[in-house]
Amino acid sequence: MERRARIYEGKAKILYETDDPDLLVQYFKDDATAFNAQKRGTIVGKGVMNNRISAALLTHLAEHGVPTHFVKLLSDREMLVKRLQIIKIEVVVRNIVAGSLSKRLGLPEGQALVEPVLEFFYKDDALGDPMINDYHIRMLRLASGTEMEAIVDGAFRVNELLTEYFDRRGIMLVDFKLEFGRYRGQILLGDEITPDGCRLWEKETRERLDKDRFRRDLGGVEEAYAEVLRRVCG
Ligand code: UDP
């Protein structure tokens, strides 16, 4: 598939058009940002690792009935994806207290939640991705009621499937962020599922195998991503 015009460059990825109007090339960079891009850096080899991790996880989800934008891997850093009209909502699913939930509600990091918690954030960098609820989503016309049903059901299903998938590989799925989009009247899971947007803790040691190593200057960032890749792709 020929890569054509660059249509979008984000913090960690670039999207290119192809000669098929329904398909895009998603290119994974090594750039890393945190705290609404106030902290910037490079995680060497991240793009290559995230491309493979996301491909494996999205394939697993598709095989279990979750429709996604993933089509196929093209190269080390590139995958072919369906061109979605992205819904401007970041959907966060949480199983264990961490990050902003811990700060917002004053709960200790690591406390297990009795049931998964779903949160929505308005995908708007200038506003710093504020938290929103169903009423804001309706007011801003970000998604219809039917679309939200598909998104909520999809997010919980992804959580069930990935919690089990990671558990079998000795990893706790603490929380993660998903993005969905519209494609020919259907809601598909888009974006990526990687240690950039998931909290993944080693089951025995509770060692962090995700972007918190970068956010919190814990060291061993590349090694953590490589460990996730090893456990996911064997
Ligand atoms: N997350 C993300 N992009 C964002 C914000 C959060 O991918 O812009 C992910 C993050 O990696 C974590 C989950 O969503 O797995 C929950 O993040 P949280 O709200 O705790 O925010 P943080 O502490 O990362 O600021």
Coordinates of N, CA and C and ligand atoms in Angstrom, one line a residue:
M1 N 0.8 -1.2 0.0 CA 0.0 0.0 0.0 C 0.9 1.2 0.0
E2 N 0.7 2.1 -1.0 CA 1.5 3.3 -1.1 C 1.1 4.3 0.0
R3 N 2.1 4.9 0.6 CA 1.8 6.0 1.6 C 1.7 7.3 0.8
R4 N 0.7 8.1 1.0 CA 0.5 9.4 0.3 C 0.5 10.5 1.3
A5 N -0.3 11.5 1.1 CA -0.2 12.7 1.9 C -0.4 12.5 3.4
R6 N 0.4 13.2 4.2 CA 0.3 13.1 5.7 C -1.0 13.9 6.1
I7 N -1.9 13.3 6.8 CA -3.1 14.1 7.1 C -3.2 14.5 8.5
Y8 N -2.3 13.8 9.4 CA -2.4 14.2 10.8 C -1.1 13.7 11.5
E9 N -0.6 14.6 12.3 CA 0.6 14.2 13.1 C 0.3 14.4 14.6
G10 N 0.2 13.4 15.4 CA 0.0 13.5 16.8 C 1.2 13.4 17.6
K11 N 1.1 13.2 18.9 CA 2.2 13.1 19.8 C 3.0 11.8 19.6
A12 N 2.4 10.7 19.3 CA 3.1 9.4 19.1 C 2.9 8.8 17.8
K13 N 2.0 9.3 16.9 CA 1.7 8.7 15.7 C 1.5 9.7 14.5
I14 N 1.7 9.2 13.3 CA 1.4 10.0 12.1 C 0.4 9.2 11.3
L15 N -0.6 9.8 10.6 CA -1.5 9.2 9.7 C -1.3 9.7 8.3
Y16 N -1.2 8.7 7.4 CA -1.0 9.0 6.0 C -2.2 8.5 5.2
E17 N -2.6 9.2 4.2 CA -3.6 8.7 3.2 C -2.9 7.6 2.4
T18 N -3.8 6.8 1.8 CA -3.3 5.8 0.8 C -4.1 6.0 -0.5
D19 N -3.9 5.1 -1.5 CA -4.6 5.3 -2.7 C -6.1 4.8 -2.6
D20 N -6.4 4.2 -1.4 CA -7.7 3.8 -1.1 C -8.3 4.8 -0.1
P21 N -9.4 5.5 -0.5 CA -9.9 6.5 0.4 C -10.4 6.0 1.8
D22 N -10.6 4.7 1.9 CA -11.1 4.1 3.1 C -10.0 3.7 4.1
L23 N -8.8 3.7 3.6 CA -7.7 3.2 4.4 C -6.6 4.2 4.6
L24 N -6.0 4.1 5.8 CA -4.9 5.0 6.2 C -3.7 4.1 6.7
V25 N -2.5 4.7 6.5 CA -1.3 4.1 7.2 C -1.1 4.9 8.5
Q26 N -1.0 4.1 9.6 CA -0.7 4.6 10.9 C 0.7 4.3 11.2
Y27 N 1.5 5.4 11.4 CA 3.0 5.2 11.6 C 3.3 5.6 13.1
F28 N 4.0 4.7 13.8 CA 4.3 4.9 15.2 C 5.7 5.5 15.4
K29 N 5.7 6.6 16.1 CA 7.0 7.3 16.4 C 7.5 6.9 17.8
D30 N 8.8 7.3 18.0 CA 9.4 7.0 19.3 C 9.1 8.1 20.3
D31 N 8.5 9.2 19.8 CA 8.3 10.4 20.7 C 7.3 10.0 21.8
A32 N 7.6 10.6 23.0 CA 6.7 10.3 24.2 C 6.4 11.7 24.8
T33 N 5.2 11.9 25.2 CA 4.8 13.1 25.9 C 4.0 12.7 27.2
A34 N 4.0 13.6 28.1 CA 3.2 13.3 29.3 C 2.7 14.7 29.9
F35 N 1.7 14.6 30.8 CA 1.1 15.8 31.4 C 0.8 16.9 30.3
N36 N -0.1 16.5 29.4 CA -0.6 17.3 28.3 C 0.6 17.9 27.5
A37 N 1.6 17.1 27.2 CA 2.7 17.5 26.4 C 3.7 18.5 27.1
Q38 N 3.6 18.7 28.4 CA 4.5 19.5 29.1 C 5.9 18.8 29.2
K39 N 5.8 17.5 29.3 CA 7.0 16.7 29.4 C 7.2 16.0 28.1
R40 N 8.4 16.1 27.5 CA 8.6 15.4 26.2 C 9.9 14.6 26.2
G41 N 9.9 13.6 25.5 CA 11.1 12.7 25.4 C 11.0 11.7 24.3
T42 N 12.0 10.8 24.3 CA 12.0 9.8 23.3 C 12.2 8.5 24.0
I43 N 11.4 7.5 23.6 CA 11.6 6.1 24.1 C 12.1 5.3 22.9
V44 N 13.4 5.0 23.0 CA 14.0 4.4 21.8 C 13.4 3.0 21.5
G45 N 12.9 2.9 20.2 CA 12.3 1.7 19.7 C 10.8 1.6 20.1
K46 N 10.3 2.6 20.8 CA 8.8 2.5 21.2 C 7.9 2.3 20.0
G47 N 8.2 3.0 18.9 CA 7.3 2.9 17.7 C 7.2 1.5 17.2
V48 N 8.3 0.9 17.1 CA 8.4 -0.5 16.6 C 7.6 -1.5 17.6
M49 N 7.9 -1.3 18.9 CA 7.3 -2.2 19.9 C 5.8 -1.9 19.9
N50 N 5.3 -0.6 19.9 CA 3.9 -0.4 20.0 C 3.1 -0.8 18.8
N51 N 3.7 -0.7 17.6 CA 3.1 -1.2 16.4 C 2.8 -2.7 16.5
R52 N 3.7 -3.4 17.0 CA 3.5 -4.9 17.1 C 2.6 -5.2 18.3
I53 N 2.7 -4.5 19.4 CA 1.8 -4.8 20.6 C 0.3 -4.5 20.2
S54 N 0.1 -3.3 19.6 CA -1.2 -2.9 19.2 C -1.8 -3.9 18.2
A55 N -1.0 -4.3 17.2 CA -1.5 -5.2 16.2 C -2.0 -6.5 16.9
A56 N -1.2 -7.0 17.8 CA -1.5 -8.3 18.5 C -2.8 -8.1 19.3
L57 N -2.9 -7.0 20.0 CA -4.1 -6.9 20.9 C -5.3 -6.6 20.1
L58 N -5.2 -5.8 19.0 CA -6.4 -5.5 18.2 C -6.9 -6.8 17.5
T59 N -5.9 -7.6 17.0 CA -6.2 -8.9 16.4 C -7.0 -9.8 17.4
H60 N -6.5 -9.9 18.6 CA -7.1 -10.7 19.6 C -8.6 -10.2 19.8
L61 N -8.8 -8.9 19.9 CA -10.1 -8.4 20.1 C -11.0 -8.7 19.0
A62 N -10.5 -8.5 17.7 CA -11.3 -8.8 16.5 C -11.7 -10.2 16.5
E63 N -10.8 -11.1 16.9 CA -11.1 -12.5 16.9 C -12.2 -12.9 17.9
H64 N -12.4 -12.0 18.8 CA -13.4 -12.3 19.9 C -14.6 -11.3 19.7
G65 N -14.8 -10.8 18.5 CA -16.0 -10.1 18.2 C -16.0 -8.6 18.4
V66 N -14.9 -8.0 18.7 CA -14.8 -6.5 18.9 C -14.3 -5.9 17.5
P67 N -15.2 -5.2 16.8 CA -14.7 -4.6 15.5 C -13.7 -3.5 15.8
T68 N -12.6 -3.6 15.0 CA -11.6 -2.6 15.2 C -11.1 -2.0 13.8
H69 N -10.3 -1.0 13.8 CA -9.9 -0.4 12.6 C -8.7 -1.1 12.0
F70 N -8.1 -2.0 12.7 CA -6.8 -2.7 12.3 C -7.1 -3.5 11.1
V71 N -6.2 -3.4 10.0 CA -6.3 -4.2 8.8 C -5.1 -5.2 8.8
K72 N -3.9 -4.6 8.8 CA -2.7 -5.5 8.8 C -1.5 -4.7 9.1
L73 N -0.4 -5.4 9.5 CA 0.9 -4.8 9.6 C 1.5 -4.5 8.3
L74 N 2.2 -3.4 8.1 CA 2.8 -3.1 6.8 C 4.3 -3.2 6.9
S75 N 4.8 -2.7 8.1 CA 6.3 -2.7 8.3 C 6.5 -2.6 9.8
D76 N 7.8 -2.4 10.1 CA 8.2 -2.2 11.6 C 7.4 -1.2 12.3
R77 N 7.1 -0.1 11.7 CA 6.4 1.0 12.3 C 5.1 1.4 11.7
E78 N 4.6 0.6 10.8 CA 3.4 1.0 10.1 C 2.4 -0.1 10.1
M79 N 1.1 0.3 10.3 CA 0.0 -0.6 10.1 C -1.1 0.1 9.2
L80 N -1.8 -0.8 8.5 CA -2.9 -0.3 7.7 C -4.2 -0.3 8.5
V81 N -4.9 0.8 8.5 CA -6.1 0.9 9.3 C -7.2 1.4 8.5
K82 N -8.5 1.2 8.9 CA -9.6 1.8 8.3 C -9.7 3.2 8.7
R83 N -10.1 4.1 7.8 CA -10.2 5.5 8.0 C -11.5 5.8 8.8
L84 N -11.3 6.1 10.1 CA -12.5 6.4 10.9 C -12.8 7.9 11.0
Q85 N -14.0 8.2 11.3 CA -14.3 9.6 11.7 C -14.3 9.5 13.2
I86 N -13.2 10.0 13.8 CA -12.9 9.8 15.2 C -14.0 10.5 16.1
I87 N -14.5 9.8 17.1 CA -15.4 10.4 18.1 C -14.5 11.1 19.2
K88 N -14.8 12.3 19.5 CA -13.9 13.1 20.3 C -14.1 12.8 21.8
I89 N -14.1 11.5 22.1 CA -14.2 11.1 23.5 C -13.1 10.1 23.8
E90 N -12.3 10.3 24.9 CA -11.4 9.3 25.4 C -12.1 8.5 26.4
V91 N -12.2 7.2 26.2 CA -12.9 6.3 27.1 C -11.8 5.6 28.0
V92 N -11.9 5.9 29.3 CA -11.0 5.2 30.2 C -11.7 4.2 31.0
V93 N -11.1 3.0 31.1 CA -11.7 1.9 31.9 C -10.6 1.6 33.0
R94 N -11.1 1.4 34.2 CA -10.2 1.2 35.4 C -10.6 0.0 36.2
N95 N -9.6 -0.8 36.5 CA -9.9 -2.0 37.4 C -9.2 -1.8 38.8
I96 N -8.2 -1.0 38.8 CA -7.4 -0.8 40.0 C -7.1 0.7 40.1
V97 N -7.2 1.3 41.3 CA -6.9 2.7 41.5 C -5.5 3.1 41.1
A98 N -5.4 4.1 40.2 CA -4.1 4.7 39.9 C -4.3 6.1 39.3
G99 N -3.2 6.8 39.1 CA -3.2 8.0 38.4 C -4.2 9.0 38.8
S100 N -4.9 9.6 37.9 CA -5.8 10.7 38.2 C -7.0 10.3 39.1
L101 N -7.4 9.0 39.1 CA -8.5 8.6 40.0 C -8.0 8.6 41.4
S102 N -6.8 8.3 41.6 CA -6.2 8.3 43.0 C -6.2 9.7 43.5
K103 N -5.7 10.6 42.6 CA -5.6 12.1 43.0 C -7.0 12.6 43.3
R104 N -7.9 12.4 42.3 CA -9.3 13.0 42.4 C -10.1 12.6 43.6
L105 N -10.0 11.3 43.9 CA -10.9 10.8 45.0 C -10.1 10.4 46.3
G106 N -8.8 10.7 46.2 CA -8.0 10.5 47.5 C -7.9 9.0 47.9
L107 N -7.9 8.1 46.9 CA -7.7 6.7 47.1 C -6.3 6.2 46.9
P108 N -5.8 5.2 47.7 CA -4.5 4.8 47.5 C -4.3 4.0 46.1
E109 N -3.2 4.3 45.4 CA -2.9 3.6 44.2 C -2.8 2.1 44.5
G110 N -3.3 1.3 43.7 CA -3.2 -0.2 43.9 C -4.4 -0.8 44.5
Q111 N -5.4 0.0 45.0 CA -6.6 -0.6 45.6 C -7.5 -1.1 44.4
A112 N -7.9 -2.4 44.6 CA -8.7 -3.0 43.5 C -10.1 -2.4 43.6
L113 N -10.8 -2.2 42.5 CA -12.1 -1.7 42.4 C -13.1 -2.9 42.4
V114 N -14.2 -2.7 43.1 CA -15.2 -3.9 43.2 C -15.8 -4.2 41.8
E115 N -15.9 -3.1 41.0 CA -16.3 -3.4 39.6 C -15.6 -2.3 38.8
P116 N -15.4 -2.6 37.4 CA -14.7 -1.6 36.6 C -15.4 -0.3 36.6
V117 N -14.6 0.8 36.5 CA -15.1 2.1 36.5 C -14.8 2.7 35.1
L118 N -15.9 3.3 34.5 CA -15.7 3.9 33.2 C -15.7 5.4 33.3
E119 N -14.8 6.1 32.6 CA -14.8 7.5 32.6 C -14.7 8.1 31.2
F120 N -15.2 9.2 30.9 CA -15.1 9.9 29.6 C -14.3 11.2 29.7
F121 N -13.5 11.4 28.8 CA -12.8 12.7 28.7 C -13.0 13.3 27.3
Y122 N -13.1 14.6 27.3 CA -13.3 15.3 26.0 C -12.0 15.5 25.3
K123 N -11.8 14.9 24.1 CA -10.6 14.9 23.4 C -10.3 16.3 22.8
D124 N -9.7 17.1 23.6 CA -9.4 18.5 23.2 C -8.1 18.9 23.9
D125 N -7.0 18.9 23.2 CA -5.7 19.3 23.8 C -5.7 20.6 24.4
A126 N -6.3 21.6 23.7 CA -6.3 23.0 24.2 C -7.0 23.1 25.6
L127 N -8.0 22.3 25.8 CA -8.7 22.3 27.1 C -8.0 21.3 28.1
G128 N -7.0 20.5 27.7 CA -6.4 19.6 28.5 C -7.2 18.3 28.8
D129 N -8.1 17.9 27.8 CA -8.9 16.7 27.9 C -9.7 16.7 29.2
P130 N -10.6 17.6 29.4 CA -11.4 17.6 30.7 C -12.3 16.4 30.8
M131 N -12.6 15.9 32.0 CA -13.5 14.8 32.2 C -15.0 15.3 31.9
I132 N -15.7 14.5 31.2 CA -17.1 14.8 30.9 C -18.0 13.6 31.2
N133 N -19.3 13.9 31.2 CA -20.3 12.8 31.5 C -21.3 12.7 30.3
D134 N -22.3 11.8 30.4 CA -23.2 11.6 29.3 C -24.0 12.9 29.0
Y135 N -24.2 13.7 29.9 CA -25.0 15.0 29.7 C -24.1 15.9 28.8
H136 N -22.8 16.0 29.1 CA -21.9 16.8 28.3 C -21.8 16.2 26.9
I137 N -21.8 14.9 26.8 CA -21.6 14.3 25.5 C -22.8 14.6 24.6
R138 N -24.0 14.6 25.3 CA -25.2 15.0 24.5 C -25.2 16.4 24.2
M139 N -24.9 17.3 25.1 CA -24.9 18.7 24.9 C -23.9 19.1 23.8
L140 N -22.7 18.5 23.8 CA -21.7 18.8 22.8 C -21.9 18.0 21.5
R141 N -22.9 17.1 21.5 CA -23.3 16.3 20.3 C -22.0 15.5 19.8
L142 N -21.3 14.9 20.8 CA -20.1 14.2 20.5 C -20.5 12.8 19.9
A143 N -21.6 12.2 20.4 CA -22.0 10.9 19.9 C -23.5 10.8 20.3
S144 N -24.2 9.9 19.5 CA -25.6 9.7 19.7 C -25.8 8.7 20.8
G145 N -27.1 8.5 21.3 CA -27.3 7.5 22.3 C -27.0 6.1 21.9
T146 N -27.3 5.8 20.6 CA -27.0 4.4 20.1 C -25.5 4.3 20.0
E147 N -24.8 5.3 19.6 CA -23.3 5.2 19.5 C -22.7 5.0 20.9
M148 N -23.3 5.7 21.9 CA -22.7 5.6 23.2 C -22.9 4.2 23.8
E149 N -24.1 3.6 23.4 CA -24.3 2.2 23.8 C -23.3 1.3 23.3
A150 N -23.0 1.4 22.0 CA -21.9 0.6 21.4 C -20.6 0.9 22.0
I151 N -20.3 2.1 22.3 CA -19.0 2.5 22.9 C -18.9 1.9 24.3
V152 N -19.9 2.0 25.1 CA -19.9 1.5 26.5 C -19.8 0.0 26.5
D153 N -20.6 -0.7 25.7 CA -20.6 -2.1 25.7 C -19.2 -2.6 25.2
G154 N -18.7 -1.9 24.1 CA -17.4 -2.2 23.6 C -16.3 -2.1 24.6
A155 N -16.3 -1.0 25.3 CA -15.2 -0.7 26.3 C -15.2 -1.8 27.4
F156 N -16.4 -2.2 27.9 CA -16.5 -3.3 28.9 C -16.0 -4.6 28.4
R157 N -16.4 -4.9 27.1 CA -16.0 -6.1 26.5 C -14.5 -6.2 26.3
V158 N -13.9 -5.1 25.8 CA -12.5 -5.0 25.7 C -11.8 -5.2 27.0
N159 N -12.4 -4.7 28.1 CA -11.8 -4.8 29.4 C -11.8 -6.3 29.8
E160 N -12.9 -7.0 29.6 CA -13.0 -8.4 29.9 C -11.9 -9.2 29.2
L161 N -11.9 -9.0 27.9 CA -11.0 -9.8 27.0 C -9.5 -9.5 27.3
L162 N -9.2 -8.2 27.5 CA -7.8 -7.9 27.7 C -7.3 -8.2 29.2
T163 N -8.2 -8.1 30.1 CA -7.9 -8.4 31.5 C -7.4 -9.9 31.5
E164 N -8.2 -10.8 30.9 CA -7.9 -12.2 30.8 C -6.6 -12.4 30.0
Y165 N -6.5 -11.8 28.9 CA -5.3 -11.9 28.0 C -4.0 -11.6 28.7
F166 N -4.1 -10.4 29.4 CA -2.8 -10.0 30.1 C -2.6 -10.9 31.4
D167 N -3.7 -11.3 32.1 CA -3.5 -12.1 33.2 C -2.8 -13.4 32.9
R168 N -3.1 -14.0 31.8 CA -2.5 -15.2 31.3 C -1.0 -15.0 31.1
R169 N -0.6 -13.8 30.9 CA 0.8 -13.4 30.6 C 1.4 -12.8 31.8
G170 N 0.8 -12.9 33.0 CA 1.4 -12.4 34.2 C 1.4 -10.9 34.4
I171 N 0.4 -10.3 33.8 CA 0.3 -8.8 33.8 C -1.1 -8.4 34.3
M172 N -1.1 -7.4 35.2 CA -2.4 -6.9 35.7 C -2.8 -5.7 34.8
L173 N -4.0 -5.7 34.3 CA -4.5 -4.5 33.5 C -5.1 -3.6 34.5
V174 N -4.4 -2.5 34.8 CA -4.8 -1.6 35.9 C -5.9 -0.6 35.3
D175 N -5.6 0.0 34.2 CA -6.5 0.9 33.5 C -6.0 1.1 32.1
F176 N -6.9 1.7 31.3 CA -6.5 2.0 29.9 C -7.4 2.9 29.2
K177 N -7.0 3.5 28.1 CA -7.8 4.5 27.4 C -8.1 4.0 26.0
L178 N -9.3 4.1 25.6 CA -9.7 3.7 24.2 C -10.3 4.9 23.4
E179 N -10.2 4.8 22.1 CA -10.9 5.7 21.3 C -11.7 5.0 20.2
F180 N -12.9 5.5 19.9 CA -13.7 4.8 18.9 C -14.0 5.8 17.8
G181 N -14.4 5.2 16.6 CA -14.8 6.1 15.5 C -15.9 5.5 14.7
R182 N -16.4 6.3 13.7 CA -17.4 5.8 12.8 C -16.8 5.4 11.5
Y183 N -17.4 4.2 11.0 CA -16.9 3.7 9.7 C -18.1 3.0 9.1
R184 N -18.6 3.6 8.0 CA -19.7 3.0 7.3 C -20.9 2.6 8.2
G185 N -21.3 3.5 9.0 CA -22.4 3.3 9.9 C -22.2 2.4 11.1
Q186 N -20.9 2.0 11.3 CA -20.6 1.2 12.4 C -19.6 1.9 13.4
I187 N -19.6 1.5 14.6 CA -18.7 2.0 15.6 C -17.5 1.0 15.7
L188 N -16.3 1.5 15.3 CA -15.1 0.6 15.4 C -14.2 1.2 16.5
L189 N -13.4 0.2 17.1 CA -12.4 0.6 18.0 C -11.2 1.1 17.2
G190 N -10.7 2.3 17.6 CA -9.6 2.9 16.8 C -8.3 3.0 17.5
D191 N -7.5 4.0 17.1 CA -6.3 4.4 17.8 C -5.3 3.2 18.1
E192 N -4.9 3.1 19.3 CA -3.9 2.0 19.6 C -4.1 1.5 21.0
I193 N -3.7 0.3 21.2 CA -3.7 -0.3 22.6 C -2.2 -0.7 22.9
T194 N -1.6 0.1 23.7 CA -0.1 0.0 23.9 C 0.2 0.4 25.4
P195 N 1.4 0.2 25.8 CA 1.8 0.7 27.2 C 1.8 2.2 27.3
D196 N 1.6 2.9 26.1 CA 1.5 4.4 26.2 C 0.1 4.8 26.8
G197 N -0.9 3.9 26.6 CA -2.3 4.3 27.0 C -2.9 3.3 27.9
C198 N -2.1 2.4 28.5 CA -2.6 1.4 29.4 C -1.6 1.4 30.7
R199 N -2.2 1.1 31.8 CA -1.3 0.8 33.0 C -1.2 -0.7 33.1
L200 N 0.0 -1.2 33.0 CA 0.2 -2.6 33.1 C 1.2 -2.9 34.2
W201 N 0.8 -3.7 35.2 CA 1.7 -4.0 36.3 C 2.0 -5.5 36.3
E202 N 3.3 -5.8 36.5 CA 3.7 -7.2 36.6 C 3.0 -7.8 37.8
K203 N 2.4 -9.0 37.6 CA 1.5 -9.5 38.6 C 2.2 -9.8 39.9
E204 N 3.4 -10.4 39.9 CA 4.1 -10.8 41.1 C 4.7 -9.6 41.8
T205 N 5.4 -8.8 41.0 CA 6.3 -7.7 41.6 C 5.5 -6.4 41.7
R206 N 4.4 -6.3 40.9 CA 3.7 -5.0 40.7 C 4.6 -3.9 40.1
E207 N 5.6 -4.4 39.5 CA 6.5 -3.4 38.7 C 5.7 -2.9 37.6
R208 N 5.9 -1.6 37.3 CA 5.1 -0.9 36.3 C 5.8 -1.2 34.9
L209 N 5.0 -1.7 34.0 CA 5.5 -2.0 32.6 C 4.8 -1.1 31.6
D210 N 4.8 0.2 31.9 CA 4.0 1.2 31.0 C 4.6 2.6 31.1
K211 N 3.9 3.5 30.5 CA 4.4 4.9 30.4 C 4.6 5.6 31.7
D212 N 4.0 5.1 32.8 CA 4.3 5.7 34.1 C 5.8 5.7 34.4
R213 N 6.6 4.8 33.8 CA 8.0 4.8 34.0 C 8.7 6.0 33.4
F214 N 8.1 6.5 32.3 CA 8.5 7.8 31.7 C 8.0 9.0 32.4
R215 N 6.6 8.9 32.7 CA 6.0 10.0 33.4 C 6.7 10.3 34.7
R216 N 7.0 9.3 35.5 CA 7.5 9.4 36.8 C 9.0 9.3 37.0
D217 N 9.7 9.3 35.8 CA 11.2 9.1 35.8 C 11.7 7.9 36.6
L218 N 11.1 6.8 36.3 CA 11.4 5.6 37.1 C 12.6 4.8 36.5
G219 N 13.0 5.2 35.2 CA 14.0 4.4 34.5 C 13.5 3.2 33.9
G220 N 14.3 2.5 33.1 CA 14.0 1.2 32.6 C 12.7 1.3 31.7
V221 N 12.6 2.4 31.0 CA 11.3 2.6 30.2 C 11.3 1.6 29.0
E222 N 12.4 1.6 28.2 CA 12.5 0.8 27.0 C 12.4 -0.7 27.4
E223 N 13.0 -1.1 28.5 CA 13.0 -2.5 29.0 C 11.6 -2.9 29.3
A224 N 10.8 -2.0 29.9 CA 9.4 -2.3 30.3 C 8.6 -2.5 29.0
Y225 N 8.7 -1.7 28.0 CA 8.0 -1.9 26.8 C 8.4 -3.2 26.1
A226 N 9.7 -3.5 26.2 CA 10.2 -4.7 25.6 C 9.6 -5.9 26.3
E227 N 9.5 -5.8 27.6 CA 8.9 -7.0 28.4 C 7.4 -7.2 28.0
V228 N 6.7 -6.1 27.8 CA 5.3 -6.3 27.4 C 5.2 -6.9 26.0
L229 N 6.1 -6.4 25.1 CA 6.1 -7.0 23.8 C 6.5 -8.5 23.9
R230 N 7.4 -8.9 24.7 CA 7.8 -10.3 24.8 C 6.7 -11.1 25.3
R231 N 5.9 -10.6 26.3 CA 4.8 -11.4 26.9 C 3.6 -11.5 25.9
V232 N 3.4 -10.4 25.1 CA 2.3 -10.4 24.2 C 2.6 -11.2 23.0
C233 N 3.8 -11.0 22.4 CA 4.1 -11.6 21.1 C 4.9 -12.9 21.3
G234 N 5.3 -13.2 22.5 CA 6.1 -14.4 22.7 C 7.5 -14.3 22.2
Ligands
UDP1 N1 -4.4 7.9 29.2 C1 -4.1 8.1 27.9 N2 -4.1 9.3 27.4 C2 -4.5 10.4 28.1 C3 -4.8 10.3 29.4 C4 -4.8 9.0 30.0 O1 -3.8 7.1 27.2 O2 -4.5 11.5 27.5 C5 -4.4 6.6 29.8 C6 -3.3 6.4 30.9 O3 -2.2 5.8 30.2 C7 -3.9 5.4 31.9 C8 -5.4 5.7 31.8 O4 -5.6 6.4 30.5 O5 -3.7 4.1 31.5 C9 -5.9 6.6 32.9 O6 -5.2 7.7 33.0 P1 -5.4 8.8 34.2 O7 -6.8 9.4 34.1 O8 -5.1 8.1 35.5 O9 -4.4 9.9 33.9 P2 -2.9 10.2 34.1 O10 -2.6 9.8 35.6 O11 -2.2 9.3 33.1 O12 -2.7 11.6 33.9

